[in-house]
Short mmCIF file of N, CA, C and O in Angstrom, two decimals:
data_model
loop_
_atom_site.label_atom_id
_atom_site.label_comp_id
_atom_site.label_asym_id
_atom_site.label_seq_id
_atom_site.Cartn_x
_atom_site.Cartn_y
_atom_site.Cartn_z
N UNK V 1 -15.35 -201.03 14.83
CA UNK V 1 -15.97 -201.83 15.84
C UNK V 1 -14.65 -202.11 16.59
O UNK V 1 -13.26 -201.97 16.31
N UNK V 2 -14.96 -202.12 17.94
CA UNK V 2 -13.79 -202.14 18.88
C UNK V 2 -13.61 -203.49 19.10
O UNK V 2 -14.50 -204.52 19.10
N UNK V 3 -12.33 -203.95 18.97
CA UNK V 3 -11.81 -205.08 19.19
C UNK V 3 -11.92 -205.47 20.86
O UNK V 3 -12.03 -205.06 21.75
N UNK V 4 -12.66 -206.66 20.96
CA UNK V 4 -12.90 -207.33 22.22
C UNK V 4 -11.82 -208.35 22.53
O UNK V 4 -11.44 -209.35 21.98
N UNK V 5 -11.49 -208.27 24.13
CA UNK V 5 -10.44 -209.13 24.64
C UNK V 5 -11.03 -210.09 25.56
O UNK V 5 -12.26 -209.96 26.12
N UNK V 6 -10.32 -211.11 25.50
CA UNK V 6 -9.23 -211.81 24.95
C UNK V 6 -9.50 -212.19 23.33
O UNK V 6 -10.61 -212.35 22.87
N UNK V 7 -8.32 -212.16 22.75
CA UNK V 7 -8.28 -212.47 21.20
C UNK V 7 -7.40 -213.78 21.32
O UNK V 7 -6.46 -213.76 22.05
N UNK V 8 -7.86 -214.76 20.65
CA UNK V 8 -7.18 -216.08 20.65
C UNK V 8 -6.97 -216.49 19.12
O UNK V 8 -7.34 -216.06 18.30
N UNK V 9 -5.55 -217.14 19.11
CA UNK V 9 -5.08 -217.57 17.81
C UNK V 9 -4.49 -218.78 18.10
O UNK V 9 -4.52 -219.47 19.14
N UNK V 10 -3.96 -219.44 17.10
CA UNK V 10 -3.30 -220.55 17.05
C UNK V 10 -2.33 -220.73 16.02
O UNK V 10 -2.10 -220.18 15.03
N UNK V 11 -1.40 -221.92 16.41
CA UNK V 11 -0.53 -222.44 15.19
C UNK V 11 -1.41 -222.93 13.82
O UNK V 11 -2.51 -223.16 14.31
N UNK V 12 -0.66 -223.63 13.03
CA UNK V 12 -1.24 -223.93 12.06
C UNK V 12 -2.08 -225.41 12.45
O UNK V 12 -3.13 -225.57 11.67
N UNK V 13 -1.53 -226.15 12.99
CA UNK V 13 -2.19 -227.51 13.63
C UNK V 13 -3.09 -227.30 14.50
O UNK V 13 -3.83 -228.25 14.81
N UNK V 14 -2.96 -226.16 15.49
CA UNK V 14 -4.01 -225.83 16.63
C UNK V 14 -3.36 -226.56 17.96
O UNK V 14 -4.19 -226.32 18.81
N UNK V 15 -2.44 -227.16 17.89
CA UNK V 15 -1.80 -227.75 18.99
C UNK V 15 -1.49 -226.76 20.22
O UNK V 15 -1.50 -226.77 21.19
N UNK V 16 -1.12 -225.51 19.65
CA UNK V 16 -0.70 -224.41 20.63
C UNK V 16 -1.58 -223.32 20.24
O UNK V 16 -1.57 -222.74 19.33
N UNK V 17 -2.28 -222.91 21.45
CA UNK V 17 -3.03 -221.76 21.46
C UNK V 17 -2.05 -220.39 21.96
O UNK V 17 -1.80 -220.57 22.99
N UNK V 18 -2.78 -219.40 21.51
CA UNK V 18 -2.10 -218.21 22.00
C UNK V 18 -3.52 -217.26 22.40
O UNK V 18 -4.56 -217.18 21.99
N UNK V 19 -3.27 -216.72 23.85
CA UNK V 19 -4.73 -215.80 24.15
C UNK V 19 -3.70 -214.60 24.44
O UNK V 19 -2.96 -214.47 25.31
N UNK V 20 -4.31 -213.52 23.77
CA UNK V 20 -3.92 -212.24 24.24
C UNK V 20 -5.04 -211.36 24.85
O UNK V 20 -6.03 -211.22 24.57
N UNK V 21 -4.64 -210.66 25.74
CA UNK V 21 -5.69 -209.83 26.75
C UNK V 21 -5.36 -208.53 26.87
O UNK V 21 -6.07 -207.68 27.27
N UNK V 22 -4.22 -207.93 26.27
CA UNK V 22 -4.08 -206.47 26.10
C UNK V 22 -3.72 -206.05 24.56
O UNK V 22 -2.98 -207.16 24.07
N UNK V 23 -4.04 -204.76 24.37
CA UNK V 23 -3.64 -204.67 23.01
C UNK V 23 -2.10 -204.35 22.86
O UNK V 23 -1.37 -204.05 23.71
N UNK V 24 -1.65 -204.44 21.38
CA UNK V 24 -0.21 -204.15 21.28
C UNK V 24 0.26 -202.69 21.47
O UNK V 24 -0.49 -201.79 21.45
N UNK V 25 1.54 -202.58 21.82
CA UNK V 25 2.25 -201.44 22.21
C UNK V 25 2.60 -200.74 21.05
O UNK V 25 2.83 -199.57 20.77
N UNK V 26 2.87 -201.76 19.86
CA UNK V 26 3.37 -201.39 18.62
C UNK V 26 3.50 -202.58 17.85
O UNK V 26 3.36 -203.70 18.21
N UNK V 27 3.22 -202.37 16.52
CA UNK V 27 3.65 -203.41 15.61
C UNK V 27 5.05 -203.03 14.48
O UNK V 27 5.13 -202.04 14.60
N UNK V 28 5.22 -203.99 14.01
CA UNK V 28 6.54 -203.94 13.30
C UNK V 28 6.92 -205.03 12.39
O UNK V 28 6.45 -206.04 12.23
N UNK V 29 7.68 -204.42 11.26
CA UNK V 29 8.26 -205.48 10.42
C UNK V 29 9.79 -205.49 10.53
O UNK V 29 10.24 -204.44 10.83
N UNK V 30 10.58 -206.66 10.63
CA UNK V 30 12.00 -206.52 10.98
C UNK V 30 12.64 -207.10 9.86
O UNK V 30 12.09 -208.23 9.20
N UNK V 31 13.38 -206.35 9.08
CA UNK V 31 14.17 -206.81 7.95
C UNK V 31 15.60 -207.57 8.12
O UNK V 31 16.55 -207.71 7.21
N UNK V 32 15.87 -207.81 9.40
CA UNK V 32 17.22 -208.32 9.90
C UNK V 32 17.51 -209.58 9.18
O UNK V 32 16.33 -210.33 8.61
N UNK V 33 18.62 -210.26 8.88
CA UNK V 33 19.01 -211.25 8.14
C UNK V 33 18.52 -212.45 9.01
O UNK V 33 17.91 -213.57 8.43
N UNK V 34 18.38 -212.43 10.20
CA UNK V 34 18.02 -213.54 11.21
C UNK V 34 16.24 -213.78 10.91
O UNK V 34 15.78 -214.92 10.75
N UNK V 35 15.70 -212.51 10.82
CA UNK V 35 14.25 -212.50 10.56
C UNK V 35 13.91 -213.09 9.32
O UNK V 35 12.98 -213.88 9.08
N UNK V 36 14.61 -212.79 8.34
CA UNK V 36 14.44 -213.23 6.90
C UNK V 36 14.45 -214.75 7.00
O UNK V 36 13.70 -215.13 6.35
N UNK V 37 15.77 -215.21 7.55
CA UNK V 37 15.77 -216.68 7.74
C UNK V 37 14.56 -217.46 8.27
O UNK V 37 14.10 -218.40 8.17
N UNK V 38 14.33 -217.09 9.49
CA UNK V 38 13.21 -217.38 10.43
C UNK V 38 12.01 -217.51 9.83
O UNK V 38 11.28 -218.45 9.84
N UNK V 39 11.57 -216.64 9.15
CA UNK V 39 10.27 -216.49 8.25
C UNK V 39 10.09 -216.79 7.05
O UNK V 39 9.39 -216.90 6.56
N UNK V 40 11.33 -217.16 6.46
CA UNK V 40 11.60 -217.80 5.14
C UNK V 40 10.92 -216.57 4.35
O UNK V 40 10.08 -217.02 3.13
N UNK V 41 10.99 -215.32 4.64
CA UNK V 41 10.65 -214.22 3.89
C UNK V 41 11.45 -213.16 3.74
O UNK V 41 12.51 -213.16 4.43
N UNK V 42 10.99 -211.85 3.25
CA UNK V 42 11.73 -210.58 3.20
C UNK V 42 11.87 -209.81 4.51
O UNK V 42 12.83 -209.27 5.01
N UNK V 43 10.83 -210.40 5.41
CA UNK V 43 10.86 -209.77 6.89
C UNK V 43 9.90 -210.43 7.64
O UNK V 43 8.93 -211.18 7.18
N UNK V 44 10.04 -210.43 8.99
CA UNK V 44 8.90 -210.80 9.89
C UNK V 44 8.08 -209.75 10.32
O UNK V 44 8.53 -208.93 10.51
N UNK V 45 6.93 -210.35 10.55
CA UNK V 45 6.04 -209.12 11.22
C UNK V 45 5.90 -209.69 12.87
O UNK V 45 5.89 -210.78 13.07
N UNK V 46 5.50 -208.53 13.50
CA UNK V 46 5.22 -208.83 15.16
C UNK V 46 4.51 -207.76 15.34
O UNK V 46 4.34 -206.52 15.18
N UNK V 47 3.96 -208.13 16.71
CA UNK V 47 2.98 -207.36 17.46
C UNK V 47 3.40 -207.52 18.90
O UNK V 47 3.71 -208.41 19.50
N UNK V 48 4.04 -206.40 19.37
CA UNK V 48 4.61 -205.98 20.70
C UNK V 48 3.47 -206.07 21.62
O UNK V 48 2.76 -205.15 21.83
N UNK V 49 3.30 -207.29 22.64
CA UNK V 49 2.07 -207.15 23.45
C UNK V 49 2.83 -207.28 25.04
O UNK V 49 3.76 -208.02 25.15
N UNK V 50 2.11 -206.37 25.93
CA UNK V 50 2.92 -206.31 27.11
C UNK V 50 3.00 -207.97 27.51
O UNK V 50 1.85 -208.45 27.59
N UNK V 51 4.02 -208.34 28.45
CA UNK V 51 4.16 -209.77 28.73
C UNK V 51 3.12 -210.23 29.51
O UNK V 51 2.59 -211.46 29.06
N UNK V 52 2.34 -209.34 30.15
CA UNK V 52 1.23 -209.84 31.32
C UNK V 52 -0.09 -210.21 30.33
O UNK V 52 -1.00 -210.76 30.84
N UNK V 53 0.00 -209.81 29.16
CA UNK V 53 -1.19 -209.89 28.20
C UNK V 53 -1.04 -211.02 27.21
O UNK V 53 -1.72 -210.98 26.58
N UNK V 54 -0.07 -211.79 27.41
CA UNK V 54 0.28 -212.84 26.33
C UNK V 54 0.18 -214.52 27.33
O UNK V 54 1.06 -214.48 28.53
N UNK V 55 -0.76 -215.24 26.85
CA UNK V 55 -0.64 -216.59 27.55
C UNK V 55 -0.81 -217.61 26.42
O UNK V 55 -1.21 -217.63 25.34
N UNK V 56 0.21 -218.48 26.64
CA UNK V 56 0.54 -219.47 25.51
C UNK V 56 -0.03 -220.75 26.30
O UNK V 56 0.16 -221.28 27.39
N UNK V 57 -1.14 -221.65 25.48
CA UNK V 57 -1.62 -222.67 25.94
C UNK V 57 -1.12 -223.90 25.37
O UNK V 57 -1.30 -224.02 23.97
N UNK V 58 -0.26 -224.68 25.82
CA UNK V 58 0.10 -225.78 25.21
C UNK V 58 1.69 -225.66 25.12
O UNK V 58 2.18 -224.82 25.55
N UNK V 59 2.37 -226.69 24.94
CA UNK V 59 3.72 -226.79 25.07
C UNK V 59 4.50 -226.34 23.85
O UNK V 59 4.22 -226.66 22.59
N UNK V 60 5.59 -225.38 24.06
CA UNK V 60 6.02 -224.81 22.99
C UNK V 60 7.62 -225.52 22.68
O UNK V 60 8.40 -225.98 23.66
N UNK V 61 8.32 -225.28 21.79
CA UNK V 61 9.68 -225.66 21.73
C UNK V 61 10.72 -224.35 21.36
O UNK V 61 10.27 -223.55 20.87
N UNK V 62 11.79 -224.27 22.11
CA UNK V 62 12.56 -223.27 21.70
C UNK V 62 13.14 -223.58 20.32
O UNK V 62 13.87 -224.58 20.28
N UNK V 63 13.47 -222.46 19.58
CA UNK V 63 14.05 -222.77 18.09
C UNK V 63 14.57 -221.28 17.68
O UNK V 63 14.88 -220.44 18.66
N UNK V 64 15.13 -221.21 16.77
CA UNK V 64 15.95 -220.00 16.28
C UNK V 64 17.31 -220.02 16.88
O UNK V 64 18.01 -221.07 17.02
N UNK V 65 17.39 -218.70 17.47
CA UNK V 65 18.92 -218.67 17.99
C UNK V 65 18.60 -219.03 19.46
O UNK V 65 17.42 -218.82 20.04
N UNK V 66 19.48 -219.78 19.93
CA UNK V 66 19.56 -220.28 21.51
C UNK V 66 20.20 -219.32 22.26
O UNK V 66 21.32 -219.91 22.73
N UNK V 67 19.66 -218.22 22.57
CA UNK V 67 20.52 -217.13 23.38
C UNK V 67 19.65 -216.59 24.23
O UNK V 67 18.59 -217.37 24.55
N UNK V 68 19.79 -215.39 25.04
CA UNK V 68 19.02 -214.87 26.12
C UNK V 68 17.67 -214.54 25.55
O UNK V 68 16.42 -214.64 26.30
N UNK V 69 16.97 -214.32 24.14
CA UNK V 69 15.86 -214.23 23.91
C UNK V 69 15.32 -215.39 23.31
O UNK V 69 16.06 -216.29 22.90
N UNK V 70 14.01 -215.81 23.70
CA UNK V 70 13.80 -216.83 23.29
C UNK V 70 12.61 -216.96 22.12
O UNK V 70 11.75 -216.20 22.25
N UNK V 71 12.84 -217.90 21.17
CA UNK V 71 12.20 -218.01 20.01
C UNK V 71 11.17 -219.27 19.96
O UNK V 71 11.83 -220.17 20.22
N UNK V 72 10.05 -219.12 20.30
CA UNK V 72 9.09 -220.18 20.86
C UNK V 72 8.22 -220.76 19.39
O UNK V 72 7.66 -219.91 18.58
N UNK V 73 8.22 -222.20 19.21
CA UNK V 73 7.60 -222.71 18.10
C UNK V 73 6.73 -223.61 18.60
O UNK V 73 7.07 -224.31 19.68
N UNK V 74 5.57 -224.25 17.76
CA UNK V 74 4.73 -225.49 17.86
C UNK V 74 5.78 -226.54 17.53
O UNK V 74 6.46 -226.62 16.70
N UNK V 75 5.86 -227.47 18.26
CA UNK V 75 6.63 -228.52 18.35
C UNK V 75 6.43 -229.73 17.36
O UNK V 75 7.13 -230.36 16.83
N UNK V 76 4.93 -229.44 16.76
CA UNK V 76 4.43 -230.57 15.98
C UNK V 76 4.34 -229.96 14.57
O UNK V 76 5.23 -230.22 13.59
N UNK V 77 3.74 -228.64 14.24
CA UNK V 77 3.92 -228.18 12.98
C UNK V 77 4.96 -226.93 12.70
O UNK V 77 5.34 -226.67 11.59
N UNK V 78 5.71 -226.93 13.82
CA UNK V 78 6.89 -225.97 13.83
C UNK V 78 6.77 -224.43 13.36
O UNK V 78 7.54 -223.49 12.83
N UNK V 79 5.28 -224.06 13.52
CA UNK V 79 5.35 -222.48 13.43
C UNK V 79 5.71 -221.41 14.55
O UNK V 79 6.03 -221.95 15.44
N UNK V 80 6.40 -220.76 14.07
CA UNK V 80 7.07 -219.59 14.80
C UNK V 80 6.13 -218.75 15.34
O UNK V 80 5.32 -217.97 14.73
N UNK V 81 5.97 -218.74 16.66
CA UNK V 81 4.66 -218.24 17.12
C UNK V 81 5.10 -216.91 18.09
O UNK V 81 4.34 -215.97 18.00
N UNK V 82 6.11 -217.19 18.97
CA UNK V 82 6.42 -215.89 19.92
C UNK V 82 8.00 -215.76 19.74
O UNK V 82 8.52 -216.79 19.65
N UNK V 83 8.35 -214.46 20.27
CA UNK V 83 9.55 -214.16 20.61
C UNK V 83 9.63 -213.56 21.92
O UNK V 83 8.72 -212.57 21.95
N UNK V 84 10.38 -214.19 23.05
CA UNK V 84 10.54 -213.34 24.18
C UNK V 84 11.99 -212.86 24.47
O UNK V 84 12.65 -213.16 24.66
N UNK V 85 11.97 -211.20 23.95
CA UNK V 85 13.14 -210.72 23.93
C UNK V 85 13.74 -210.32 25.25
O UNK V 85 12.82 -210.17 26.16
N UNK V 86 14.97 -210.80 25.63
CA UNK V 86 15.82 -210.79 26.92
C UNK V 86 15.51 -209.27 27.36
O UNK V 86 15.79 -208.49 26.70
N UNK V 87 15.09 -209.07 28.34
CA UNK V 87 14.93 -207.78 29.07
C UNK V 87 13.92 -207.10 28.90
O UNK V 87 13.87 -205.85 29.35
N UNK V 88 12.96 -207.13 27.99
CA UNK V 88 11.91 -206.46 27.68
C UNK V 88 10.70 -207.02 28.22
O UNK V 88 10.33 -207.87 28.62
N UNK V 89 9.80 -205.63 28.40
CA UNK V 89 8.32 -205.96 29.13
C UNK V 89 7.54 -206.45 28.35
O UNK V 89 6.02 -206.32 28.47
N UNK V 90 7.80 -206.83 27.01
CA UNK V 90 6.87 -207.42 26.19
C UNK V 90 7.12 -208.47 25.40
O UNK V 90 8.23 -209.21 25.51
N UNK V 91 6.21 -209.15 24.50
CA UNK V 91 6.37 -210.44 24.17
C UNK V 91 5.87 -209.94 22.46
O UNK V 91 4.96 -209.34 22.32
N UNK V 92 6.88 -210.55 21.77
CA UNK V 92 6.52 -210.27 20.38
C UNK V 92 5.65 -211.48 19.49
O UNK V 92 6.23 -212.67 19.73
N UNK V 93 4.61 -211.39 19.43
CA UNK V 93 3.63 -212.16 18.96
C UNK V 93 3.54 -212.27 17.17
O UNK V 93 3.81 -211.14 16.59
N UNK V 94 3.75 -213.26 16.81
CA UNK V 94 3.52 -213.34 15.27
C UNK V 94 1.90 -212.96 15.01
O UNK V 94 1.04 -213.71 15.22
N UNK V 95 1.78 -211.85 14.39
CA UNK V 95 0.29 -211.40 14.32
C UNK V 95 -0.50 -212.02 13.48
O UNK V 95 -1.78 -212.29 13.43
N UNK V 96 0.10 -212.69 12.66
CA UNK V 96 -0.79 -213.89 11.52
C UNK V 96 -1.23 -215.01 12.23
O UNK V 96 -2.08 -215.64 11.69
N UNK V 97 -0.93 -215.13 13.47
CA UNK V 97 -1.84 -216.21 14.12
C UNK V 97 -3.16 -215.99 14.59
O UNK V 97 -4.00 -216.68 15.19
N UNK V 98 -3.59 -214.57 14.37
CA UNK V 98 -4.74 -214.24 14.83
C UNK V 98 -5.55 -213.61 13.85
O UNK V 98 -5.21 -213.14 12.68
N UNK V 99 -6.84 -213.49 13.93
CA UNK V 99 -7.60 -212.81 12.88
C UNK V 99 -7.92 -211.22 13.19
O UNK V 99 -8.89 -210.99 13.25
N UNK V 100 -6.83 -210.53 13.29
CA UNK V 100 -6.98 -208.95 13.40
C UNK V 100 -5.83 -208.43 12.61
O UNK V 100 -4.79 -208.22 12.95
N UNK V 101 -6.49 -208.08 11.31
CA UNK V 101 -5.55 -207.61 10.26
C UNK V 101 -4.48 -206.37 10.79
O UNK V 101 -3.68 -206.40 10.42
N UNK V 102 -5.07 -205.69 11.49
CA UNK V 102 -4.38 -204.30 12.03
C UNK V 102 -2.95 -204.70 12.60
O UNK V 102 -2.31 -204.09 12.56
N UNK V 103 -3.24 -205.88 13.41
CA UNK V 103 -1.89 -206.24 14.15
C UNK V 103 -0.82 -206.81 13.06
O UNK V 103 0.47 -206.82 13.19
N UNK V 104 -1.19 -206.86 11.65
CA UNK V 104 -0.20 -207.30 10.97
C UNK V 104 0.30 -206.28 10.05
O UNK V 104 1.29 -206.35 9.31
N UNK V 105 -0.13 -205.06 10.07
CA UNK V 105 0.19 -203.66 9.60
C UNK V 105 1.32 -203.20 10.40
O UNK V 105 1.11 -202.70 11.59
N UNK V 106 2.72 -203.05 9.85
CA UNK V 106 3.82 -202.56 10.51
C UNK V 106 3.61 -200.90 10.55
O UNK V 106 3.53 -200.24 9.83
N UNK V 107 3.59 -200.39 12.09
CA UNK V 107 3.92 -199.01 12.50
C UNK V 107 5.09 -198.83 12.09
O UNK V 107 5.62 -197.64 11.61
N UNK V 108 6.29 -199.46 12.49
CA UNK V 108 7.50 -199.15 12.12
C UNK V 108 8.39 -200.40 11.55
O UNK V 108 7.87 -201.62 11.65
N UNK V 109 9.38 -200.08 10.83
CA UNK V 109 10.28 -200.94 10.20
C UNK V 109 11.56 -201.10 10.98
O UNK V 109 12.16 -199.92 10.92
N UNK V 110 12.00 -202.19 11.47
CA UNK V 110 13.39 -202.14 11.92
C UNK V 110 14.46 -202.82 10.94
O UNK V 110 14.22 -203.53 10.13
N UNK V 111 15.56 -202.73 11.39
CA UNK V 111 16.79 -203.10 10.39
C UNK V 111 16.83 -203.04 8.93
O UNK V 111 16.76 -203.77 7.99
N UNK V 112 16.26 -201.87 8.69
CA UNK V 112 15.89 -201.42 7.25
C UNK V 112 17.38 -201.30 6.17
O UNK V 112 17.03 -201.69 5.06
N UNK V 113 18.19 -201.22 7.04
CA UNK V 113 19.65 -201.15 6.35
C UNK V 113 19.93 -202.81 5.81
O UNK V 113 20.90 -202.69 4.80
N UNK V 114 19.12 -203.73 6.26
CA UNK V 114 19.65 -205.08 5.56
C UNK V 114 18.26 -205.45 4.89
O UNK V 114 18.32 -206.55 4.21
N UNK V 115 17.34 -204.82 4.40
CA UNK V 115 16.18 -205.23 3.76
C UNK V 115 16.62 -205.45 2.46
O UNK V 115 17.48 -204.77 1.81
N UNK V 116 15.84 -206.47 1.72
CA UNK V 116 15.82 -206.81 0.29
C UNK V 116 15.58 -205.82 -0.28
O UNK V 116 14.68 -204.82 -0.34
N UNK V 117 16.44 -205.29 -1.40
CA UNK V 117 16.23 -203.87 -2.41
C UNK V 117 14.50 -203.86 -3.05
O UNK V 117 14.42 -202.78 -3.02
N UNK V 118 13.85 -204.88 -3.36
CA UNK V 118 12.39 -204.82 -3.51
C UNK V 118 11.54 -204.78 -2.24
O UNK V 118 10.31 -204.51 -2.54
N UNK V 119 11.68 -204.88 -1.03
CA UNK V 119 11.08 -205.14 0.13
C UNK V 119 10.38 -203.70 0.24
O UNK V 119 11.28 -202.93 0.79
N UNK V 120 9.01 -203.53 0.50
CA UNK V 120 8.26 -202.35 0.87
C UNK V 120 7.39 -202.62 1.92
O UNK V 120 6.72 -203.55 2.01
N UNK V 121 7.12 -201.71 2.93
CA UNK V 121 6.15 -201.85 3.74
C UNK V 121 5.32 -200.44 3.72
O UNK V 121 5.83 -199.61 3.29
N UNK V 122 4.21 -200.42 4.58
CA UNK V 122 3.51 -199.41 4.62
C UNK V 122 4.05 -198.73 6.01
O UNK V 122 3.22 -197.62 6.54
N UNK V 123 4.88 -199.21 6.80
CA UNK V 123 5.33 -198.48 8.01
C UNK V 123 5.55 -196.84 8.01
O UNK V 123 6.16 -196.53 7.10
N UNK V 124 4.93 -196.32 9.14
CA UNK V 124 5.01 -194.77 9.31
C UNK V 124 6.48 -194.36 9.42
O UNK V 124 7.01 -193.42 9.15
N UNK V 125 7.48 -195.36 10.15
CA UNK V 125 8.60 -195.12 10.53
C UNK V 125 9.70 -196.32 10.19
O UNK V 125 9.10 -197.30 10.22
N UNK V 126 10.69 -195.82 9.96
CA UNK V 126 11.84 -196.48 9.34
C UNK V 126 13.04 -196.71 10.04
O UNK V 126 13.56 -195.46 10.22
N UNK V 127 13.87 -197.76 10.42
CA UNK V 127 15.09 -197.58 11.21
C UNK V 127 16.12 -198.46 10.55
O UNK V 127 15.85 -199.46 10.36
N UNK V 128 17.43 -197.72 10.49
CA UNK V 128 18.37 -198.78 9.95
C UNK V 128 18.60 -200.06 10.54
O UNK V 128 18.82 -201.07 10.16
N UNK V 129 18.60 -199.76 11.97
CA UNK V 129 18.62 -200.78 12.97
C UNK V 129 17.37 -200.82 13.83
O UNK V 129 16.75 -201.35 13.56
N UNK V 130 17.69 -200.37 15.03
CA UNK V 130 16.32 -200.13 16.00
C UNK V 130 16.33 -198.89 16.38
O UNK V 130 17.33 -197.96 16.30
N UNK V 131 15.29 -198.22 17.07
CA UNK V 131 15.13 -196.89 17.45
C UNK V 131 15.87 -197.05 18.62
O UNK V 131 16.23 -198.05 19.41
N UNK V 132 16.16 -195.73 18.86
CA UNK V 132 16.86 -195.54 20.15
C UNK V 132 16.04 -195.47 21.31
O UNK V 132 14.77 -195.49 21.14
N UNK V 133 16.69 -195.81 22.69
CA UNK V 133 15.68 -195.91 23.68
C UNK V 133 14.79 -194.92 23.81
O UNK V 133 13.53 -195.24 24.27
N UNK V 134 15.44 -193.57 24.01
CA UNK V 134 14.57 -192.33 24.06
C UNK V 134 13.10 -192.36 22.93
O UNK V 134 12.37 -191.70 23.36
N UNK V 135 13.37 -192.99 22.14
CA UNK V 135 12.31 -193.04 20.85
C UNK V 135 11.29 -193.89 21.02
O UNK V 135 10.01 -193.53 20.65
N UNK V 136 11.36 -195.17 21.87
CA UNK V 136 10.33 -195.82 22.13
C UNK V 136 9.03 -195.17 22.54
O UNK V 136 8.00 -195.47 22.44
N UNK V 137 9.20 -194.29 23.69
CA UNK V 137 8.06 -193.61 24.52
C UNK V 137 7.32 -193.07 23.41
O UNK V 137 6.19 -192.98 23.29
N UNK V 138 7.58 -191.87 22.61
CA UNK V 138 6.72 -191.37 21.66
C UNK V 138 6.35 -192.10 20.55
O UNK V 138 5.28 -191.95 19.91
N UNK V 139 6.89 -193.23 20.18
CA UNK V 139 6.62 -194.05 19.10
C UNK V 139 5.38 -194.71 19.74
O UNK V 139 4.32 -194.95 18.80
N UNK V 140 5.52 -195.03 20.92
CA UNK V 140 4.33 -196.07 21.50
C UNK V 140 3.32 -195.10 21.72
O UNK V 140 2.07 -195.53 21.30
N UNK V 141 3.43 -193.80 21.99
CA UNK V 141 2.15 -192.72 22.21
C UNK V 141 1.51 -192.84 20.79
O UNK V 141 0.36 -192.44 20.75
N UNK V 142 2.43 -192.49 19.81
CA UNK V 142 1.88 -192.26 18.31
C UNK V 142 1.18 -193.41 17.91
O UNK V 142 -0.01 -193.38 17.13
N UNK V 143 1.67 -194.77 18.33
CA UNK V 143 0.89 -195.87 17.84
C UNK V 143 -0.38 -196.09 18.52
O UNK V 143 -1.54 -196.41 17.87
N UNK V 144 -0.33 -195.64 19.68
CA UNK V 144 -1.87 -195.93 20.55
C UNK V 144 -2.60 -194.66 19.86
O UNK V 144 -3.66 -195.25 19.77
N UNK V 145 -2.34 -193.74 19.49
CA UNK V 145 -3.07 -192.53 19.27
C UNK V 145 -3.95 -192.92 17.82
O UNK V 145 -4.95 -193.05 17.34
N UNK V 146 -2.92 -193.79 16.85
CA UNK V 146 -3.22 -194.28 15.64
C UNK V 146 -4.24 -195.28 15.89
O UNK V 146 -5.23 -195.35 14.99
N UNK V 147 -4.11 -196.10 16.76
CA UNK V 147 -4.67 -197.30 16.78
C UNK V 147 -6.20 -197.20 17.72
O UNK V 147 -6.91 -197.89 17.89
N UNK V 148 -6.20 -195.81 18.26
CA UNK V 148 -7.45 -195.48 19.04
C UNK V 148 -7.48 -195.96 20.42
O UNK V 148 -8.56 -196.25 20.89
N UNK V 149 -6.34 -196.09 20.89
CA UNK V 149 -6.39 -196.83 22.26
C UNK V 149 -6.10 -195.61 23.30
O UNK V 149 -5.29 -194.72 23.13
#
């Protein structure tokens, strides 16, 4: 079955809605200590959506690290919704806000050098920190081919 866009999701309380109009360029699990703290888990999940393909409906609050990257939360239920990485042409959405199971399957895992010893994912690629800039093009092509895009 082909996914129909737009895809809509929301935070736990429903006060902030997310509308996605473009497919992810990649999915990932991040094992860094910051993501472990932000998600209260062994890793965070993300679907990287081109910036123009993400619409936030409702007001958000900035949380997490208050730096050039913006971590946006619902100000009522405090769900971590999205991250806007500084200087990147995509938004990291928390895929569990949507009813699209494939978006929660990590294609790559980052910061594997920090992962908890028992943490395992099904990611096809693993990086101790982050992929090199030159790696992103081939990774996105492989992800698109696997996702049938």
